[in-house]
Each structure stands twice: as C-alpha cells, then as structure tokens.
Amino acid sequence: MTARIQKGKLAIAKELYDFIENEALPGSGLDSETYWKNFEQVVVDLSPKNKALLAKRDDIQAKIDEWHRNNKFELEAYKAFLKEIGYLVPEVEDFQISTENVDEEIALLAGAQLVVPVRNARYCLNAANARWGSLYDALYGFDVIPEEGGAEKGKGYNPVRGEKVVAFAKNFLDETFPLANGSHADATKYAIEGKKLVVTLKDGSTSTLAKEAEFVGFNGEESAPTEIVLLNNGLHVIIEIDANSPIGKTDAAGVKDLVLEAAVTTIQDLEDSIAAVDAEEKVEGYRNWLGLMKGTLEESIEKNGKTVTRTLNKDRTHKNLIGGETTLHGRSLMLLRNVGHLMTNPAILVDGQEIYEGIMDALITPLLSFADIKGENTIKNSRKGSMYIVKPKMHGPEEVAFAVELFERAEQALGLPAKTLKIGIMDEERRTSVNLKNCIAQAKDRTIFINTGFMDRTGDEIHTFMEAGPFVRKGEVKSQTWFPAYENRNVMVGLQAGLRGKAQIGKGMWPKPDMLLDMYKTKIEHPEAGASCAWVPSPSGAVIHAIHYHQCNVSARQKELLQTEALPLDDLLTPPLATDTNWTEEEKTKELENNLQGILGYVVRWVDLGVGCSKVPDINNVGLMEDRATLRISSQHVANWLRHGIVSKEQVEEVMQRMAKIVDEQNANDPEYSAMAPAFNCYAYQAAHDLVFKGAEQPSGYTEPLLHAYRLKLKGYTGD
C-alpha cells in the first residue's frame, strides 16, 4: 500500500506530498492549504472533460473501423464520411498568432534542438549546457571525419585526424565567414584594428572579413585576442586562440578550437523519453526541473578516476565594438514536455481514482518554475517571464482547447499572470494534422511551437487505418503520398498562421547518434524545408547540425515558402496501404525481425530498468535512439500485418522468441540485465508480446498503458 496524505478529495503519495511541501512550495509565496484546495478544484472540474475527450477518441475510431470494414477506400467518399463524424472540421478563417513575451531563442533564432529525459540529471545538465559546443571535439569524436588514411580515432590523440578536423573547421570558416582575400587556412594572426577583424596570412598580406558586420566582439587584447566572436544567421561562432595549448601550438594563428552556438533550445522531457509510472519516478523528474529553474541542479560523476561535479553553465561575455560588454546566454533555452491527455498516474488519487497525469503536470510543473517565471534566479532560463510547455499527443482542436483551458486554470490556481504558460503543439496525431490550422487557432495567443514527428504520427496513421488493409513495409512509409504532404503542410500552415518570427516550427529526431556523417549530409533538408528547429540526439549532434543553420537562412527560406502553395489535403488523407502484398516469406520474416527486435530491445529496458530513452542496438547492431514513439510504429505495424493475415500468430511468436535471444546476447555484458530467454515469461517479454498481439485494441495504438501496467507490476504496485 502506498502511504498517502489526504487533502480534501485528494490522496497524495507521501513522497510527492513531501516534495511539494518541503522543496516546491517554500519560496513560492503560496501556502499549502490554498495550493491543495485549488489543485483539488481544478481536478474535480476538468477530469470529466478529459474523460469525455478520450471517449470521443474511442467513438470516432470505432466509426472509422466500421466504415473501413464496410467500404473500399475511395477518397471523396472517405472525406465526406470524416466530415460527417466530426473528424474533419470546417477550417477557420485566416488569422495570425498573437503570442507575447517570447524569448528570442524561440521567436527569432533557428537552430538545433535537444530532447532529453528529465529524470536523468546528467543528461539534463549536458543538454542545458549544449548551447555552446566544440566543433573540434564533435568532429574528432565522430564519423564526420573518416578514419581512412591514418585518421583513426584510437586511444590517444592522433595528429593525422587532428589535421583533418582543423581543415574541416577552417573550410567551415571560409564558407560561413569568408575573408575579403585569402583563406582562414592560411591565417597566421587574428587581431582587431579600428573595430575590424584583421587577419594576417602566411604570405604577409592582411584581410578583413568579406562581410565585416559578421565580426561582433572579442576577448583579450586587440593585438592578441583570446576569442574572436562572429555572427551569422543569428548564431555565434567563437574562434578560441591560445598558442600555448596542445592544439593551438600546432596552428600558425594559435587557434585551438571553434565553439559553435549549437542547441539553441532544449526540450526537457517528462513524456516519451522517460519511464515515470508512480510518485517515486515522477518526483525524480520534477526535482530535476525544479533544480534547472532555480539554477541549482548539479550532478557528480566519476571520470578518469576523479569526481567531476556538473552544474549549469554561466552566461558568456565579450567585449563589443562600442567599448562595452555583451552578454550571451550560456545555456539552451529550456522547454518542458508534459504528459498528454491519455494517461493516469497513481501518484495522486481523487475519490479513489488515479488522477489524469496531464492535469497533474500542469498544476505542479509551473509551481516548480516560479523562480524563473518571477526572475528570482541568477541563472535564468526565460528572460520574458514565460514558461514553455510542449503538449504532446493531442487529437484535434477540441483537445488543444482543453489544454488551453487547463493552462488557464493552472495560472489562476497558482496566481500567475494570464498567458504565462505557453504551449507547444506537437503535430503527431492524424486528427491534429488534418485540422492543424484550427488547432493553432485554439491557442493563437499561447502557441510557441509546432512540429512533425514521423514515428508517433505513423503509429497513429497505422492505427487509424487498422481495418482498411495492410500497410506497406515500414521502410517504404516515407515514400508514400501522405508523408511529404504531412511534412510540407505542417510548415505551410504554421507560416500562414504567422509563426515566422514568433514561434518555432520543428522537425523530428535524427535516430543514429553515432552516425553523424549521414546526419551532416542529409539533415540540411530540415532548415531548407522551413523548420526553425530540428531534433538531435546529443550535444555533439547539435554542434554538427548547427552548421546547417549557417548554410541556410531559415527566416529567409520561410519568407520564400510563404509565396508557395501547400501540398493538398487530399494527399495527406491518402493512406500508405500496400497495393501489392505479394511479399516473399524472406521479406516478411525480415520485416518481423526488424520490428520485433526493436520492440524487445526497448521494452526490456523500459519495464525492467525504468529507462525511457536509450541507444538500443538494432538487428544489425547499429545503435538507434529509441523512445515510445519508435515502439508505437513498430508494434502497430506488426499488429496491422497480423490483422490482415500477412503474417500468422505462429510466425510472430517464433520470430519474437528468436529476437528475444538476440536481445539477451546484445545485453549480456550488462550486470543489471535480466534475460528473457528461455522462459519468455518475464514482465518485459509479456509487455512486448501484448504490444503486438493486443496492438489493434490499444487506444490510438499507444504503448503507455501496457508499459505502465507491467512496470507497476514489476515494482509490486497492486493499487490502493
């Protein structure tokens, strides 16, 4: 039985209650009785509305399933049906968002965006501090620089690899901050003369920058600067100079590194990338966010036999060109992703029933942000007094309207100014995609973010069309008609609603954290598509992706796109159903192996260890960043093929057991790992099994209900 504190109708797990009372409320100006009384009232008032919205999801899906069972897909008839059941709603009149008090990182700057599990303090700090990152380190440590020709990473420093890193970096300077004459590769000295950057070249000549305005500041002496601060497309690059450093002494100009402004924003995540099934796990995430907002979070780690304590980076300062100092924000601007409308959590009971977790997050996380909202911290996040909440997995404009109502009630309950809580709308559910303009309209004075997310969105695509027929193979989904329409319309609807210069338009995650060369070659497509941010899996990934925002001026690109037409809604409504299902047995087996190995590799860590996001080796031992979104698409895909007889129950069982043995082998060196084979009866295996064989009946194809249920079983929770 969970120890609970009774406050009116609320029965609060003691661990959560103690955290609120002893850590969150002190210094907030709120007294305990008022806080819990207001909390209870919001829960009582809004829980029935939340429940009704979820019931409407189920009702709509049941009608869609029935229609597909009785009708062959034909677009015009299908559209008429969607309008009839209220799935596709009449489009609102044109409008422009009017969100106020938005920090420049969200409104004006374009750059890489990290997403990290907020339960992990080390990851939280690494992400927050990834606003600035070493280009030399990112290049040296990853595959952007090939290892051929003697350039292997090795254990110690390899000067051949180092030369290639420096050559890449100097080429980046030439492309981004070209000299009026010559190349940065030939620089022997950087100095400031008459408020200009003057570069001496190896032939004795000097040059300024081709665009002199790109030089904005420095540190050190004008004749011998230690830092040169450059600016392009709103992003800073710092040339660090120290001729006595190990790297600097090998460079003719003493350059030891290039530091790039990288992860401009970070989403600290309470949702898909964490496992938080009870008060204990929720408090871990809440406590870390509180520390981030107060500026006090720290984490000690062992590194090379020494204890290293990580804290939030301070702001950066440099001498500007008018005789004063300029301060640059030292940390990534942090958004917090709350939980969506679906899940409940036993951390708080109301009248004996678990509270909706999204309501709980909305009433607790702003309290944890008080120091930042009120400007009472020295290490600041928002300088505008705003809190940025990313709200996932909403289905259509009614659910966005409910989130806005919830935020309004949270502000009132906590005594915050109206519209303090800004909203990021994740366009990852089909009913939101087809009604995106209406969704933004419901939050037009709070919207600070929209984005696309291929994995969740595809999972919902499969679940919505579960009865319509078998889907194409997973690797072919992006080549179908609906996908480019989804990516294009998200940007175009956002731009037409006035998000340019006011809010972020984002794109999804690069899933291969060790394969940054491929990312470097391809992820330029995100800024070129008009996205002002795109997700990266690591601080080093943020540095590499930052290069793309120097290559593409996103604001200018968005202005160009506003002169074009969006791809048609009809394309978005066209499902990626297979027209030819004559796959060989080998092809079907490989598809199952890929899906099931990924499911098992992720679920075993989620259920057994409470790890919600990690690098999981795939069937080819390529490490992929996995979270619940990747799990959703894989489980729904297998469920769809089962439903339509592409594969049999026996085939899936056989492959699943075989893949469990492979996952066991991949984790054999982990002392905390518990093998699934040969018994195949542990909670993790059962959860993976249910995700596939009960996938068609899961609400919207979500994985959370089953994952939570099995982890709670593992932790011994039986309800109370």
mmCIF file of N, CA and C in Angstrom, residues 603 607-608 681-688 710-711 713-715:
data_model
loop_
_atom_site.group_PDB
_atom_site.id
_atom_site.type_symbol
_atom_site.label_atom_id
_atom_site.label_comp_id
_atom_site.label_asym_id
_atom_site.label_seq_id
_atom_site.Cartn_x
_atom_site.Cartn_y
_atom_site.Cartn_z
ATOM 1 N N VAL A 603 11.678 -2.376 -24.883
ATOM 2 C CA VAL A 603 10.751 -2.682 -23.786
ATOM 3 C C VAL A 603 11.471 -3.280 -22.587
ATOM 4 N N VAL A 607 10.710 -1.571 -18.994
ATOM 5 C CA VAL A 607 9.996 -2.264 -17.914
ATOM 6 C C VAL A 607 10.932 -2.643 -16.778
ATOM 7 N N ASP A 608 12.068 -3.224 -17.102
ATOM 8 C CA ASP A 608 12.957 -3.746 -16.060
ATOM 9 C C ASP A 608 13.760 -2.656 -15.356
ATOM 10 N N ASN A 681 8.773 -15.522 -19.931
ATOM 11 C CA ASN A 681 7.609 -15.244 -19.086
ATOM 12 C C ASN A 681 7.816 -14.047 -18.160
ATOM 13 N N CYS A 682 8.910 -13.296 -18.358
ATOM 14 C CA CYS A 682 9.145 -12.120 -17.520
ATOM 15 C C CYS A 682 8.191 -11.003 -17.941
ATOM 16 N N TYR A 683 8.090 -10.000 -17.080
ATOM 17 C CA TYR A 683 7.156 -8.905 -17.361
ATOM 18 C C TYR A 683 7.515 -8.170 -18.654
ATOM 19 N N ALA A 684 8.803 -7.982 -18.908
ATOM 20 C CA ALA A 684 9.209 -7.250 -20.109
ATOM 21 C C ALA A 684 8.773 -7.994 -21.367
ATOM 22 N N TYR A 685 9.000 -9.301 -21.413
ATOM 23 C CA TYR A 685 8.606 -10.074 -22.584
ATOM 24 C C TYR A 685 7.093 -10.071 -22.747
ATOM 25 N N GLN A 686 6.377 -10.209 -21.630
ATOM 26 C CA GLN A 686 4.912 -10.190 -21.701
ATOM 27 C C GLN A 686 4.412 -8.848 -22.227
ATOM 28 N N ALA A 687 5.063 -7.754 -21.804
ATOM 29 C CA ALA A 687 4.658 -6.431 -22.273
ATOM 30 C C ALA A 687 4.865 -6.317 -23.780
ATOM 31 N N ALA A 688 6.031 -6.755 -24.268
ATOM 32 C CA ALA A 688 6.304 -6.705 -25.702
ATOM 33 C C ALA A 688 5.308 -7.567 -26.472
ATOM 34 N N TYR A 710 2.853 -3.021 -16.772
ATOM 35 C CA TYR A 710 3.856 -4.051 -16.488
ATOM 36 C C TYR A 710 4.974 -3.527 -15.588
ATOM 37 N N ARG A 711 5.344 -2.268 -15.741
ATOM 38 C CA ARG A 711 6.375 -1.743 -14.829
ATOM 39 C C ARG A 711 5.820 -1.637 -13.409
ATOM 40 N N LYS A 713 3.594 -3.584 -12.131
ATOM 41 C CA LYS A 713 3.622 -4.966 -11.624
ATOM 42 C C LYS A 713 5.014 -5.322 -11.132
ATOM 43 N N LEU A 714 6.012 -4.978 -11.936
ATOM 44 C CA LEU A 714 7.387 -5.292 -11.562
ATOM 45 C C LEU A 714 7.759 -4.615 -10.244
ATOM 46 N N LYS A 715 7.242 -3.404 -10.037
ATOM 47 C CA LYS A 715 7.555 -2.663 -8.814
ATOM 48 C C LYS A 715 6.670 -3.076 -7.643
#
